[in-house]
Amino acid sequence: MISRPRSSAAFAHAKALIPGGVNSPARAFGAVGGEPLFISRAHGAHLHDLDGNSYIDLIGSWGPMILGHGHPKVQAAIAEALARGTSYGAPTEAESRLAQLVIDAVPSIEMVRFVSSGTEAAMSAIRLARGHTGREKIIKFAGCYHGHVDSLLVAAGSAATTLGVPTSPGITRANAADTIVLPFNGCQELQDAFKAAGDSIACVMVEPVAGNMGLVMPTPEFRRLLRDLTRRHGALLVYDEVMTGFRLALGGAQELLGDEPDVTALGKIIGGGLPMAAYGGSREVMSKVMPAGPVFQAGTLSGNPLAMAAGISTLEELKATNPYPRLEALGKRLEDGLRAVCLEKRVPFTLNRCGSMWTLFFTPGPVTDYESAKTSDTKKFGRFFWDMMDRGVYLPCSQFEAAFNSVLHDEALIDRVISAAGESLA
Ligand SMILES: *Cc1c(COP(=O)(O)O)cnc(C)c1O
């Protein structure tokens, strides 16, 4: 591992001031060993660290930076908004402009409310589902992440169809008890859960293409059951598209797959790199949100003008350029190259990919849920991660995360990633 003394010193300093030295645990490199790199700047498809090294960035701020860093139109839009003040606590026309863009893009959304983080979007969607149905229980799937909401921070894993067990101290058993955790793609378990408790279930919350246990695709049967069972039992189907929204298609996974959720949570790309997220759905359901309806939800910085400017310019650029066919082609090039390398080096692997989102699991697989994802050789992943880092490729620092390409990851950069992987796996 090459030494990065400035990052090391900055990390030591931060650890005395901030828990673990980071403001979000995924950044601490706990899963791969070693210390996090401190970043001084980002440009295009690259990150630059304090020690003057540069890296091909395959995390894109964990999803938002689909246009690459410092896109000129996004920067200009933020600068223009900045000149008019940073926050008013009063409505602006920009909010309706972004709302219109979201409604035009995402098939199932007729009305949308802006919030400040994906966590807040998921949390508000759950409250809305409970308020709308008058029911208390929710279903989530092991390995899916919906932010650090108490009732959703329940991964269970083992006792799959029993009541949830909190993932973190500080979450009450009562809070976890209303969360039913099932295996992703678990059709039988889903049917059983609805049979047992169908009329007390407010909603099913799911990442339609899961990214937070590494990338895992839903089966068509699983998606069909999600829609049929929720409809039949009067529960809402909530798609958490915080990661997949504007990533897999302009209209997210639901456009790509042709699905119709009742409520959708959005985040990451929608803020164009600023802290912003949203939830939306049909006019009927969204009309329950205060002040149109009784379900309370509020935010001092919600609809922030800088975030609106970044979001509008990002979505307009995606709409105008339709980068999705090219992202798919480049994703395919990367997938083919990595497959060839793993076969050549005789590395047991499973590569799951959807467009510009992908995960290379070190397991023969297949990887279809959290249990099978966990069969991966995480020690091997840790070595691979650092070998790639030393070759100038910045991967997500855990086996159980998706990597992201941006529109700036062209053929030449993709081929550099593939050859770095070849050297790292040698
Ligand atoms: C990132 C993410 C969240 C949480 O968003 P934050 O902005 O980090 O709060 C929720 N759901 C999914 C699917 C995510 O990927």
Tab-separated table of C-alpha atoms and ligand atoms in Angstrom, residues 24 62 116-122 144-148 205-212 240-244 265-268 275-277 401 404, ligand 1:
chain	number	residue	atom	x	y	z
A	24	SER	CA	-20.810	9.183	7.655
A	62	TRP	CA	-22.038	7.444	-3.610
A	116	SER	CA	-32.894	17.528	2.480
A	117	SER	CA	-31.670	13.908	2.557
A	118	GLY	CA	-32.585	10.453	1.355
A	119	THR	CA	-33.143	9.421	4.955
A	120	GLU	CA	-35.737	12.143	5.320
A	121	ALA	CA	-37.412	11.111	2.049
A	122	ALA	CA	-37.698	7.463	3.142
A	144	CYS	CA	-31.817	-2.883	1.568
A	145	TYR	CA	-30.865	0.464	3.069
A	146	HIS	CA	-33.301	3.340	3.357
A	147	GLY	CA	-31.271	5.784	5.423
A	148	HIS	CA	-30.882	5.797	9.194
A	205	MET	CA	-40.528	-0.440	1.096
A	206	VAL	CA	-38.012	-1.721	-1.419
A	207	GLU	CA	-35.017	-0.694	-3.468
A	208	PRO	CA	-36.385	-1.814	-6.855
A	209	VAL	CA	-32.835	-2.540	-7.974
A	210	ALA	CA	-30.939	-3.020	-4.726
A	211	GLY	CA	-27.634	-1.185	-4.424
A	212	ASN	CA	-26.898	-1.257	-0.717
A	240	ASP	CA	-36.833	3.752	-2.656
A	241	GLU	CA	-35.175	5.168	-5.769
A	242	VAL	CA	-32.757	7.393	-3.864
A	243	MET	CA	-29.944	5.548	-5.664
A	244	THR	CA	-31.634	4.384	-8.871
A	265	ALA	CA	-38.317	8.273	-2.612
A	266	LEU	CA	-35.648	10.159	-4.556
A	267	GLY	CA	-32.269	11.559	-3.541
A	268	LYS	CA	-28.639	11.647	-4.624
A	275	PRO	CA	-27.998	17.962	-0.006
A	276	MET	CA	-31.480	17.424	-1.373
A	277	ALA	CA	-34.026	14.639	-1.806
A	401	GLU	CA	-21.843	-1.264	-2.139
A	404	PHE	CA	-21.050	4.083	-10.291
B	1	LIG	C1	-28.290	6.742	0.053
B	1	LIG	C2	-29.592	6.084	0.241
B	1	LIG	C3	-30.501	6.527	1.212
B	1	LIG	C4	-30.158	7.576	2.236
B	1	LIG	O1	-29.927	8.804	1.657
B	1	LIG	P1	-29.115	9.904	2.533
B	1	LIG	O2	-29.138	11.106	1.670
B	1	LIG	O3	-27.756	9.314	2.751
B	1	LIG	O4	-29.851	10.086	3.797
B	1	LIG	C5	-31.755	5.948	1.241
B	1	LIG	N1	-32.093	4.977	0.377
B	1	LIG	C6	-31.242	4.507	-0.557
B	1	LIG	C7	-31.687	3.447	-1.496
B	1	LIG	C8	-29.954	5.032	-0.645
B	1	LIG	O5	-29.110	4.534	-1.547
